[in-house]
Coordinates of C-alpha atoms and ligand atoms in Angstrom, one line a residue:
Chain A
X1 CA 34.2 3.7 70.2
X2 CA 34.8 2.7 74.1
X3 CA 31.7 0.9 75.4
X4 CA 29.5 3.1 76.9
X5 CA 29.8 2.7 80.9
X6 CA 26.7 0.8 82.4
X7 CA 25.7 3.6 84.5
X8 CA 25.6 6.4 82.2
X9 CA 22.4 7.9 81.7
X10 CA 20.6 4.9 83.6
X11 CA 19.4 7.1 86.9
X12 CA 18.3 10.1 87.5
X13 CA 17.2 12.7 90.4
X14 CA 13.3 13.6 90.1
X15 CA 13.1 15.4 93.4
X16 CA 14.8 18.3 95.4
X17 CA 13.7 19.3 99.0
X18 CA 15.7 21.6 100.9
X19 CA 14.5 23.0 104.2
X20 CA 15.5 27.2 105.5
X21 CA 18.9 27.5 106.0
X22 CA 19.5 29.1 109.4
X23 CA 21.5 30.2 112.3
X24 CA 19.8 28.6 115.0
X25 CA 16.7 26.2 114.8
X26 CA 14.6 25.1 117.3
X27 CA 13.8 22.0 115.4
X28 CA 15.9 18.6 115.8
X29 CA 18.0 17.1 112.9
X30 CA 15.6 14.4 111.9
X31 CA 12.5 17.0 111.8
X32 CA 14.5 18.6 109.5
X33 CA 15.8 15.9 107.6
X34 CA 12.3 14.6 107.3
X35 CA 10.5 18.0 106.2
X36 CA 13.7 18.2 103.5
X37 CA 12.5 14.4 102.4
X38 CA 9.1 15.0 102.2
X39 CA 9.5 18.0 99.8
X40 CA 11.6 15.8 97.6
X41 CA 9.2 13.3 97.7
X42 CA 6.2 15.7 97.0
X43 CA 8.3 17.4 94.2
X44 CA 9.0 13.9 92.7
X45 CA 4.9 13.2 92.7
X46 CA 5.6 9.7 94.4
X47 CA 4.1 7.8 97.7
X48 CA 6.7 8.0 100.1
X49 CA 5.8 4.5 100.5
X50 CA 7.3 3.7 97.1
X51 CA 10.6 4.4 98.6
X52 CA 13.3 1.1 98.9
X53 CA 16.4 2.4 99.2
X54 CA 17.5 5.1 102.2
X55 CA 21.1 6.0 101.7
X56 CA 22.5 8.2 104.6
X57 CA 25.4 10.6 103.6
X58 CA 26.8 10.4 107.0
X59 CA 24.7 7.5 108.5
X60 CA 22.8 8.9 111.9
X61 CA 25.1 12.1 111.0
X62 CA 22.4 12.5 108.3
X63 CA 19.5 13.5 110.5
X64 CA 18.4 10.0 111.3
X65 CA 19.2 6.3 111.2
X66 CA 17.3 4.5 108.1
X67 CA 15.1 3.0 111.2
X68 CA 14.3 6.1 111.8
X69 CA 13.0 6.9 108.1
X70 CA 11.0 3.5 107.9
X71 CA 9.5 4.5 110.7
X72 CA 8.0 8.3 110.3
X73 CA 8.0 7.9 106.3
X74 CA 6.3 4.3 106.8
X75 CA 8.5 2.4 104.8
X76 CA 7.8 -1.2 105.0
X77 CA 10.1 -3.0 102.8
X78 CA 13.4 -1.3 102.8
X79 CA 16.1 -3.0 100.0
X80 CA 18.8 -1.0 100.6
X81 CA 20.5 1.5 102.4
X82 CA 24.4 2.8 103.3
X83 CA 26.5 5.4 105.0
X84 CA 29.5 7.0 103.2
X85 CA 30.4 8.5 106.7
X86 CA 34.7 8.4 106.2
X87 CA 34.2 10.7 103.1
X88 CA 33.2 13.6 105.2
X89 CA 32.4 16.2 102.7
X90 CA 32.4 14.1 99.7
X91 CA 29.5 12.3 101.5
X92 CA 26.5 13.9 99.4
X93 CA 28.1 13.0 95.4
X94 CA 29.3 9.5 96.7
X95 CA 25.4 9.2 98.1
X96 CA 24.5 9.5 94.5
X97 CA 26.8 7.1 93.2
X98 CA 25.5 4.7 96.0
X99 CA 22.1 5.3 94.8
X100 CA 23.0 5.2 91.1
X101 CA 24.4 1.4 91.6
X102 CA 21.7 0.7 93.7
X103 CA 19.2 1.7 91.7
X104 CA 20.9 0.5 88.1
X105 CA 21.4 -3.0 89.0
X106 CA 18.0 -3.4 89.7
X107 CA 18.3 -4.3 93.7
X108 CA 16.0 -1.0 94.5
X109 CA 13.9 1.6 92.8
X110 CA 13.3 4.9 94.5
X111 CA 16.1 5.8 96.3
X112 CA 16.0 8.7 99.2
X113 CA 19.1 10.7 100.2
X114 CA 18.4 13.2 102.8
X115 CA 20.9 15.0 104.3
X116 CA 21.0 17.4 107.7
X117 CA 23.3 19.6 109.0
X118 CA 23.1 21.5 112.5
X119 CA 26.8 23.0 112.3
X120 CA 25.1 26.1 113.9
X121 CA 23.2 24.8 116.9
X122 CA 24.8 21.5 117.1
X123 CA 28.1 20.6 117.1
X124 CA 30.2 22.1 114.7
X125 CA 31.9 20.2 111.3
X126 CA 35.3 21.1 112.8
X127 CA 34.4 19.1 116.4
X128 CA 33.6 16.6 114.5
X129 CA 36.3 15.8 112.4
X130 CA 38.4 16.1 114.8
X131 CA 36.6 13.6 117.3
X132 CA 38.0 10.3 117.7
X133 CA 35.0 8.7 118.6
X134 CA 33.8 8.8 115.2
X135 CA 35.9 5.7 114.8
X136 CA 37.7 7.3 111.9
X137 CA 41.4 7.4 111.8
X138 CA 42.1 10.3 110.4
X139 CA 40.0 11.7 113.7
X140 CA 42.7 9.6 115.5
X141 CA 45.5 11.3 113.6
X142 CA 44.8 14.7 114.2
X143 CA 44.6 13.8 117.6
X144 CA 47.3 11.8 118.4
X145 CA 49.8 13.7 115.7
X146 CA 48.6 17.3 115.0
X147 CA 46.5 18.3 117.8
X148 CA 49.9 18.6 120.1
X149 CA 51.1 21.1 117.5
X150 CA 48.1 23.2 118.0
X151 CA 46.5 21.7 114.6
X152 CA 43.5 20.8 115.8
X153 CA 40.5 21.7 112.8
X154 CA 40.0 21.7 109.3
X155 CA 41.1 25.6 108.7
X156 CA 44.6 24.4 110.2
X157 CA 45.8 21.6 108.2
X158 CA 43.7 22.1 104.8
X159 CA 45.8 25.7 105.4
X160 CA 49.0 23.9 104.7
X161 CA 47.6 22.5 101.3
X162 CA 46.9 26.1 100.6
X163 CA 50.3 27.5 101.9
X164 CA 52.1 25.2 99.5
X165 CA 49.9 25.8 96.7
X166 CA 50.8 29.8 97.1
X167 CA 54.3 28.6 97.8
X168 CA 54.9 26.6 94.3
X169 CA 52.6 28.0 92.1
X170 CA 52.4 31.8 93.2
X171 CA 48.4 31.4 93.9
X172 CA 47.2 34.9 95.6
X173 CA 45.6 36.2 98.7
X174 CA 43.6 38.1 95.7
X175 CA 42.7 34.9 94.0
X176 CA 41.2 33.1 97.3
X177 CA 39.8 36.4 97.7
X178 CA 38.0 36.3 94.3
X179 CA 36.6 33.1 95.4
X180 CA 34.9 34.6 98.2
X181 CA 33.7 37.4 96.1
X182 CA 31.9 35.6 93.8
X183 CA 30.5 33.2 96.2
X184 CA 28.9 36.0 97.9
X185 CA 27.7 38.0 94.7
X186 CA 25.8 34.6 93.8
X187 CA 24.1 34.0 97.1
X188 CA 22.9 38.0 96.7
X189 CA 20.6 36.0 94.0
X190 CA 19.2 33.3 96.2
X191 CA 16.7 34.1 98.7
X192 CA 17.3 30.8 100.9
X193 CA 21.3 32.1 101.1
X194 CA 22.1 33.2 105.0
X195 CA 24.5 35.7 103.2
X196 CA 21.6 37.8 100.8
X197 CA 21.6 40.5 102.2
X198 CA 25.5 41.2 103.0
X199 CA 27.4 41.8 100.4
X200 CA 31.1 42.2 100.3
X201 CA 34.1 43.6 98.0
X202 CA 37.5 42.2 97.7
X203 CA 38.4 44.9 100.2
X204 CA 36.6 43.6 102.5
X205 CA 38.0 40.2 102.0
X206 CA 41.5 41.7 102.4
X207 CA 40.5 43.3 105.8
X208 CA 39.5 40.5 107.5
X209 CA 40.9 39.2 110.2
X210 CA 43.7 35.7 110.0
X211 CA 42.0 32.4 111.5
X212 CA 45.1 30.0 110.1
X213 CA 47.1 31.8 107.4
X214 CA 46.5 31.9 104.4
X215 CA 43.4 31.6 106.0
X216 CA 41.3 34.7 106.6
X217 CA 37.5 34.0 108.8
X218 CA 36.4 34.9 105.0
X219 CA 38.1 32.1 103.4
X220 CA 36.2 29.8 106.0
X221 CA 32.8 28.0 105.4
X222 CA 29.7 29.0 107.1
X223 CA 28.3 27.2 110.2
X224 CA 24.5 27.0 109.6
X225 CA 21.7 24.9 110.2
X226 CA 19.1 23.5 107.5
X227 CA 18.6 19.7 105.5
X228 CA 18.2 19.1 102.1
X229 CA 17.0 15.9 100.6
X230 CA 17.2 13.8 96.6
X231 CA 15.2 11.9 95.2
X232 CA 16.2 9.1 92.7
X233 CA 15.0 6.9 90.5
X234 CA 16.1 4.7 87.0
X235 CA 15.3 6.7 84.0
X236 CA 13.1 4.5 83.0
X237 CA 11.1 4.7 85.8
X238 CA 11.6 9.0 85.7
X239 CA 9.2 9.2 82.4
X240 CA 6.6 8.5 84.7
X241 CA 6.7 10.9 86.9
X242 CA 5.6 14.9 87.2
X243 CA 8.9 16.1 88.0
X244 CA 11.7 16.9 85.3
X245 CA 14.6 14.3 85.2
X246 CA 18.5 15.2 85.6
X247 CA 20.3 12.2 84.2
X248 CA 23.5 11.5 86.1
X249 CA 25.5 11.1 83.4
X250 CA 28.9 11.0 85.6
X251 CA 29.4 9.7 89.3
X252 CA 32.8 8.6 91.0
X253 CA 34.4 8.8 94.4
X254 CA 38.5 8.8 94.9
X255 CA 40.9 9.2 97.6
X256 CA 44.4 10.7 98.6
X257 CA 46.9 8.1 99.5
X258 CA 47.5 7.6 102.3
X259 CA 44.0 8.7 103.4
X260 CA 44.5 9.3 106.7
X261 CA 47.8 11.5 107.0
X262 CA 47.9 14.6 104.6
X263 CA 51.6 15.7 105.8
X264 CA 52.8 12.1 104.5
X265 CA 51.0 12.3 100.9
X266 CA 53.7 12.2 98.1
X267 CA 52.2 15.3 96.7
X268 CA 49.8 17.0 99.4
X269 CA 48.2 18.8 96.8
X270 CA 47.0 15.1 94.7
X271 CA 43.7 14.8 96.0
X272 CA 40.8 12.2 95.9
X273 CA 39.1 13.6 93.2
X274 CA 42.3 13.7 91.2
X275 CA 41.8 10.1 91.1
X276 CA 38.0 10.0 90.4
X277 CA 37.5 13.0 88.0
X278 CA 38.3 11.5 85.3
X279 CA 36.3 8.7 85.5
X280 CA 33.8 10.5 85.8
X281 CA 34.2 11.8 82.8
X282 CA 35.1 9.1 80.9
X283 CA 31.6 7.7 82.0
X284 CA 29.9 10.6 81.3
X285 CA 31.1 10.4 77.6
X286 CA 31.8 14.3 77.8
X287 CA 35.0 16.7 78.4
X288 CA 35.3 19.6 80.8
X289 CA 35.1 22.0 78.4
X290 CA 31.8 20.9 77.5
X291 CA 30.3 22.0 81.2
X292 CA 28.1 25.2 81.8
X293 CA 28.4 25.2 85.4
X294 CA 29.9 23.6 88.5
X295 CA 28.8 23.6 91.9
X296 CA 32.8 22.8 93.6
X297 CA 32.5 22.0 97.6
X298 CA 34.1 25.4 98.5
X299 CA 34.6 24.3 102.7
X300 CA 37.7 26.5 102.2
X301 CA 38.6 28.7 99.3
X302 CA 42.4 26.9 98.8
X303 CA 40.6 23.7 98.8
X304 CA 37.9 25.1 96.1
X305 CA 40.7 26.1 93.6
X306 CA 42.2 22.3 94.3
X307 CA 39.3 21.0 93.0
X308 CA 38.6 23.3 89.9
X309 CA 42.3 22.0 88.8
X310 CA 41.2 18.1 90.1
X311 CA 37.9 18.3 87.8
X312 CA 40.2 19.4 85.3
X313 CA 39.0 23.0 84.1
X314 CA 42.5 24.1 84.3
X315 CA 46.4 22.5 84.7
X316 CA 47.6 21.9 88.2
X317 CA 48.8 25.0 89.7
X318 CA 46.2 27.3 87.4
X319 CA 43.5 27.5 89.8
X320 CA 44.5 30.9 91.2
X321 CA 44.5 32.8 87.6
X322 CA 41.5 30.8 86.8
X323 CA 39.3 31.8 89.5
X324 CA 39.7 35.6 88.3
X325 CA 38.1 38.4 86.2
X326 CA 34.8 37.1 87.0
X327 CA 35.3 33.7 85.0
X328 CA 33.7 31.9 87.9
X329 CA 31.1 34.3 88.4
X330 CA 27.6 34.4 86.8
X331 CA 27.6 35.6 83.3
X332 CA 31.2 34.3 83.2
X333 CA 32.9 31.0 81.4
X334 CA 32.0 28.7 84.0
X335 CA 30.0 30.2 87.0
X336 CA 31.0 28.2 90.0
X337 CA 28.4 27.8 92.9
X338 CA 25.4 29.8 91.8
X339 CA 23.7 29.5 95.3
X340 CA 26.8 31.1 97.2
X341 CA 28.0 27.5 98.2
X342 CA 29.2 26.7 101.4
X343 CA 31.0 29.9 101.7
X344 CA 27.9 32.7 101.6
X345 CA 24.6 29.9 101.0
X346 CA 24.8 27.7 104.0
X347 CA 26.8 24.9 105.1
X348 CA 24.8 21.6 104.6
X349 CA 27.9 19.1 103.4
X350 CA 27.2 19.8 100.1
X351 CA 23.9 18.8 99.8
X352 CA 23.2 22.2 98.7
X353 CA 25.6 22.1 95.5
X354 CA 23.4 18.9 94.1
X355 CA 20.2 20.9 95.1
X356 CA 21.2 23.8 93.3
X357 CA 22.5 21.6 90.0
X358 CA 19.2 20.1 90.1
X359 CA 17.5 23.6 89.8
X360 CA 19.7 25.1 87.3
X361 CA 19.3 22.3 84.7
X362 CA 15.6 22.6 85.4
X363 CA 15.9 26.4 85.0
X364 CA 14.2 27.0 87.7
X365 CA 17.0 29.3 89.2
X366 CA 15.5 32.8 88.4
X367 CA 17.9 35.6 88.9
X368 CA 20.8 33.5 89.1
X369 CA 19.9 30.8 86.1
X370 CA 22.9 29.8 84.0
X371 CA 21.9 30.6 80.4
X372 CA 20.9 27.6 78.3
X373 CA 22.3 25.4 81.0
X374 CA 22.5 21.5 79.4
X375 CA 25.5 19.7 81.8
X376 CA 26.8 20.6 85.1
X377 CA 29.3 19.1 87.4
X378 CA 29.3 19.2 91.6
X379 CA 32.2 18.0 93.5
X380 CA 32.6 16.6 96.9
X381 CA 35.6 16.7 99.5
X382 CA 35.8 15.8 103.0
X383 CA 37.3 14.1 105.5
X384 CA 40.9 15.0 104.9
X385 CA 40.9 15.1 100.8
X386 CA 38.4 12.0 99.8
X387 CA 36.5 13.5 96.8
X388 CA 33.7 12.6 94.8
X389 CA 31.9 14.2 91.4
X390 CA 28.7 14.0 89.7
X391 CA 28.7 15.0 86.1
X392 CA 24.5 16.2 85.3
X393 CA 22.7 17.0 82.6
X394 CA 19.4 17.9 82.1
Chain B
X1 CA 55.1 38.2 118.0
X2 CA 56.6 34.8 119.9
X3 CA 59.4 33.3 118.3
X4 CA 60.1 30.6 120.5
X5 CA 57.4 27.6 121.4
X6 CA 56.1 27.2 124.9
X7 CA 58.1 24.3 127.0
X8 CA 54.3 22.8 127.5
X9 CA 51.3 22.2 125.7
X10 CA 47.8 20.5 127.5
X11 CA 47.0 19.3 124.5
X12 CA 48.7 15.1 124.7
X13 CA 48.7 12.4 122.5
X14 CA 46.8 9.3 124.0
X15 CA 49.4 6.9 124.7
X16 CA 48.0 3.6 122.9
X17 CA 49.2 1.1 120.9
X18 CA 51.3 1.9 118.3
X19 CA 51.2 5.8 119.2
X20 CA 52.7 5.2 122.7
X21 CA 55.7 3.2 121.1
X22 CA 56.3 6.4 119.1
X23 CA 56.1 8.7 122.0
X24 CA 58.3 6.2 123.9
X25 CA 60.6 6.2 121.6
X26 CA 60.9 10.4 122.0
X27 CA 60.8 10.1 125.2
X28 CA 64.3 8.1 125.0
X29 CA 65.6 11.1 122.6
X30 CA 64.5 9.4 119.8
X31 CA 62.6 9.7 116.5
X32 CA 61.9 6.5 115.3
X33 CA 59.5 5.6 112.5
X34 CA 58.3 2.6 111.3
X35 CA 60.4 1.2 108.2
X36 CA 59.4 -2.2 106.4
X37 CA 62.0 -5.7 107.0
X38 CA 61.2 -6.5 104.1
X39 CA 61.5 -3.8 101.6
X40 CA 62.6 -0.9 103.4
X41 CA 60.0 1.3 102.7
X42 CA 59.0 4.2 105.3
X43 CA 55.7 4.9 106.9
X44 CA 53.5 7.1 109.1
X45 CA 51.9 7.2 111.0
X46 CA 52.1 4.1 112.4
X47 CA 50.0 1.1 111.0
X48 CA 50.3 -2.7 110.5
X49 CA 51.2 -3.6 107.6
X50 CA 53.4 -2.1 104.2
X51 CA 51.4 -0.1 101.7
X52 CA 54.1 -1.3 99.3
X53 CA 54.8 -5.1 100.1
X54 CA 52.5 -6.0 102.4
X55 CA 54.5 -7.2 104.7
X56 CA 53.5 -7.4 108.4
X57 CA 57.5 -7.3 109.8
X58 CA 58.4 -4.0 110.6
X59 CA 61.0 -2.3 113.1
X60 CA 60.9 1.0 114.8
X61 CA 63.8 2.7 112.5
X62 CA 65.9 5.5 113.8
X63 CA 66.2 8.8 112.1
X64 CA 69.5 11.4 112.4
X65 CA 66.5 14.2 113.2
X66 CA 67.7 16.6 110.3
X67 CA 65.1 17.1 107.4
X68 CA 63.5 20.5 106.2
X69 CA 60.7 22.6 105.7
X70 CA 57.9 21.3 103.6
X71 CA 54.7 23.8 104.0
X72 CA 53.1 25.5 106.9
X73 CA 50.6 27.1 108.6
X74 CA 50.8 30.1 111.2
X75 CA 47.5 29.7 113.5
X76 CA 46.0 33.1 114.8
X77 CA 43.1 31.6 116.0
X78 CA 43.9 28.5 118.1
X79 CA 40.5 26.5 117.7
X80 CA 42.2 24.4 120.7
X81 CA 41.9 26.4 123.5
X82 CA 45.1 24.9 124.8
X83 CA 46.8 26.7 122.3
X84 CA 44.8 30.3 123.1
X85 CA 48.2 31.9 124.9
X86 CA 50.1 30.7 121.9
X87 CA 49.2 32.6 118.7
X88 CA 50.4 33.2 116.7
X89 CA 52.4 30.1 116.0
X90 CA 53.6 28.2 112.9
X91 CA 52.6 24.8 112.6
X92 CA 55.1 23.2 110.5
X93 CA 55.0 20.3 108.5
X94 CA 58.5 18.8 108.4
X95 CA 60.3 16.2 106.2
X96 CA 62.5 14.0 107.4
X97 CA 65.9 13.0 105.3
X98 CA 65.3 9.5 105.4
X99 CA 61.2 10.3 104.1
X100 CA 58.5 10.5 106.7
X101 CA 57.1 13.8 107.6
X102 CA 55.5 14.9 110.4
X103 CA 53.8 17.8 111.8
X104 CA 55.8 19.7 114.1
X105 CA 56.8 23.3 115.4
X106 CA 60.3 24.9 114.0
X107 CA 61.0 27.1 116.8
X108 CA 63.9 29.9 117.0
X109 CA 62.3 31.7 113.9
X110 CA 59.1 33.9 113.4
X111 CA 56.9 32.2 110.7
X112 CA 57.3 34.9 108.3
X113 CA 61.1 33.8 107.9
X114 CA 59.8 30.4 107.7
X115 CA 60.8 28.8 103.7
X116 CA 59.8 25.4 101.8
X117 CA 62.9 23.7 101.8
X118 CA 64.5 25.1 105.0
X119 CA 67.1 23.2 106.7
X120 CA 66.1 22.1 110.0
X121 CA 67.2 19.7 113.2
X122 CA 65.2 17.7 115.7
X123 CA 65.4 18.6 119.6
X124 CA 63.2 17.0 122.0
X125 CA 60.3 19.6 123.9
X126 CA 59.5 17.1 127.8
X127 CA 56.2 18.4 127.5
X128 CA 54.7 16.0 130.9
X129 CA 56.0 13.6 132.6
X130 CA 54.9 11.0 129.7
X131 CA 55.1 13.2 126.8
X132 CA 58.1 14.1 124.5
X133 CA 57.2 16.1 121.3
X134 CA 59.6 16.2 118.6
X135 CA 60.6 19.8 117.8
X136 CA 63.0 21.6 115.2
X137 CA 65.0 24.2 115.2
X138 CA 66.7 26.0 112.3
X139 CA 70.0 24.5 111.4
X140 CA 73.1 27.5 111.7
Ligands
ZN1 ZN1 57.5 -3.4 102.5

């Protein structure tokens, strides 16, 4: 028997907060990041003043500076707090690994992730990825090497991943579109999901119009505004509390080599989470196939089917047939984003997919609960390809 | 739909560091990468050290300019406002012979004759008085 990895089963998230998702807000990003916090904390059934450890998905990017959440949540010995800000996307999973150590090796013992995005009514993800004075290289990059070419945002070079994909494995403008379509079916089910009320058909996918082939607007993220906040603890501490625990059983962060540069990858389609998804599971102790659900970070439907083959549901190349016939929908093998994800729920860097994992393996999720859900998985990916994965169970 | 590229684009490089040597080097008809004294190995774009010896000696190493198609993307909606006149256009990533790749425009073909694997040679594009973007063209 392989030792049993330190972190398994050690931590776990007793508390979910998530504020409207909208288009448009007249609130600022820390109001909302603080209202998402205090539900968490209220849903946990702890003081807020019990919190130690502030870890900020984005730093400030989150909705405030850990300052800034001492001082309207009254913290007044903070232990530990961190920024995953170069992961971009993956930000929210690799907050929970952040937490996870924190909180296993003893240094803190509630640990508060809240996470804001105004992509709606502030600036939008693709300004910001693209601006150099994030510090960031790949900002610097796209600048300095793609930006000439006219390649100036996420929907324009992740497109060449997806062009390549098609290219090699035969991946189909029907299979992105099935993404889309069951996306949008799911978030039907959630009444916080911008997209409840407008359904669409694979038709409809077809018909709309090219942003950055084989991009269509459909394939594309929303741009929303809204926060969402976890709260965790050690598991020993969770028996304690009010709130039902989900262990993280699972939690890992990778990245593309070189990180910076997607054009000079060896293989542009070997992604961070290629690298991290199976450590994840090798922590975990469990297999893909033993997974009911997975909430996959669906900023573009190419890069969601890169990611069902990285967390290893199917071989490299398979993601296209994989997605279709309803096999990522509700009722089928493995639903995939059961709130409507990033693509029809609301775009809040993933945040969202840990919120929703949380409720499903507390079957709370109503008309869209996955049956007898025990183990889920939600994947990260930002910046341009760093990934991270949880692996949850209730 | 266009088939050859604009002779400008608004949208420059910053000339700093590293990145202007590149773009100096184009601007002398050149495209130079960096390549490793010590073990020869290729990279970009541009940094200080070798990802595969660690060595800090480097040289800006010429290229014959003739590589070939490796994926694309053909933009109908330019986010960059610079590029609003230009849609649709391919934006090509290209692979050099000797290794590096680079995005870049292949003009002289619509993108939907565009194929992975393509054969394809550099010309220069004096895009400002500073700027020289490396360009391709289809080869035959
Ligand atoms: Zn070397």
């Amino acid at each position: 028997m392989p030792e049993q990895h330190y972190l398994r089963e050690q931590t776990c998230i007793v508390g979910i907060g998530e504020t409207a998702y909208t288009r448009g807000t007249p609130k600022s990003a820390l109001e909302l990041a603080l209202e998402a916090a205090m539900s968490a904390i209220e849903d946990a059934g702890i003081a807020p003043e019990a919190i130690d450890a502030v870890i900020l998905p984005g730093g400030a990017g989150s909705g405030g500076t850990a300052g800034d959440f001492c001082a309207n949540l009254g913290l007044q010995d903070l232990h530990y707090t961190t920024s995953l800000q170069e992961m971009g996307g993956a930000m929210c999973v690799s907050a929970v690994e952040s937490a996870a150590v924190a909180l296993a090796s003893g240094i803190a013992h509630y640990a508060l992730i809240p996470m804001c995005s105004r992509f709606y009514s502030g600036r939008k993800a693709r300004q910001v990825t693209s601006d150099p004075g994030t510090g960031l290289q790949s900002a610097e990059t796209i600048r300095d090497y793609y930006a000439p070419f006219g390649v100036a945002a996420p929907p324009q070079h992740y497109a060449w991943m997806a062009q390549r994909h098609m290219q090699l494995y035969g991946t189909t403008h029907e299979q992105l579109g099935a993404v889309v379509v069951a996306m949008r079916k799911h978030a039907q089910l959630h009444p916080n999901a911008l997209m409840k009320r407008a359904p669409i058909t694979l038709e409809d996918y077809l018909s709309s119009r090219w942003v950055s082939y084989p991009y269509r607007l459909l394939d594309c993220c929303l741009e929303t505004d809204g926060a969402a906040a976890l709260l965790m603890t050690t598991a020993e501490r969770a028996k304690d509390l009010r709130s039902k625990p989900v262990y993280v059983m699972g939690v890992t962060s990778g990245h593309p080599f070189p990180p910076h540069d997607i054009p000079n990858r060896p293989d542009i389609l070997k992604i961070g989470l290629d690298f991290c998804a199976p450590r994840a599971y090798a922590m975990a102790g469990v297999t893909p196939s033993d997974i009911d659900f997975a909430e996959i970070y669906d900023c573009f439907t190419g890069q969601a089917i890169l990611q069902i083959e990285a967390a290893g549901f199917c071989k490299k190349g398979e993601g296209g047939p994989f997605v279709e016939n309803g096999r990522i929908e509700l009722g089928g093998a493995l639903p995939i984003n059961t709130h409507g994800g990033l693509l029809s729920q609301a775009h809040n860097t993933g945040m969202n997919h840990l919120v929703e994992a949380v409720v499903q393996l507390r079957h709370d999720a109503g008309a869209r609960q996955v049956q007898d859900a025990e183990l889920g998985v939600v994947t990260g990916w930002g910046g341009h390809g760093h990934g991270s994965i949880a692996i949850v169970r209730r | 739909m266009k088939t050859e590229s604009k002779t400008q684009t608004v949208r420059l490089p910053i000339l700093h560091g590293y990145t202007k040597e590149f773009y100096d080097w184009c601007r002398q008809q050149e495209l130079r990468f960096q390549r490793c004294q010590k073990c020869g190995a290729w990279r970009h774009p541009p940094r200080p050290m070798c990802h595969s010896c660690h060595s800090l000696q480097w040289e800006w190493a010429p290229t014959k300019g003739k590589g070939k198609v490796y994926c694309w993307t053909t933009v109908h909606q330019a986010l960059d406002p610079a590029f609003a006149e230009a849609v649709p256009y391919a934006a090509v990533v290209v692979e050099l012979d000797e290794g590096p790749r680079l995005a870049t425009w292949v003009t002289g073909i619509l993108p939907d004759d565009l194929q992975i694997g393509m054969p394809v040679e550099l010309w220069f594009d004096d895009v400002s008085d500073e700027v020289t973007l490396p360009k391709f063209k289809r080869v035959g």
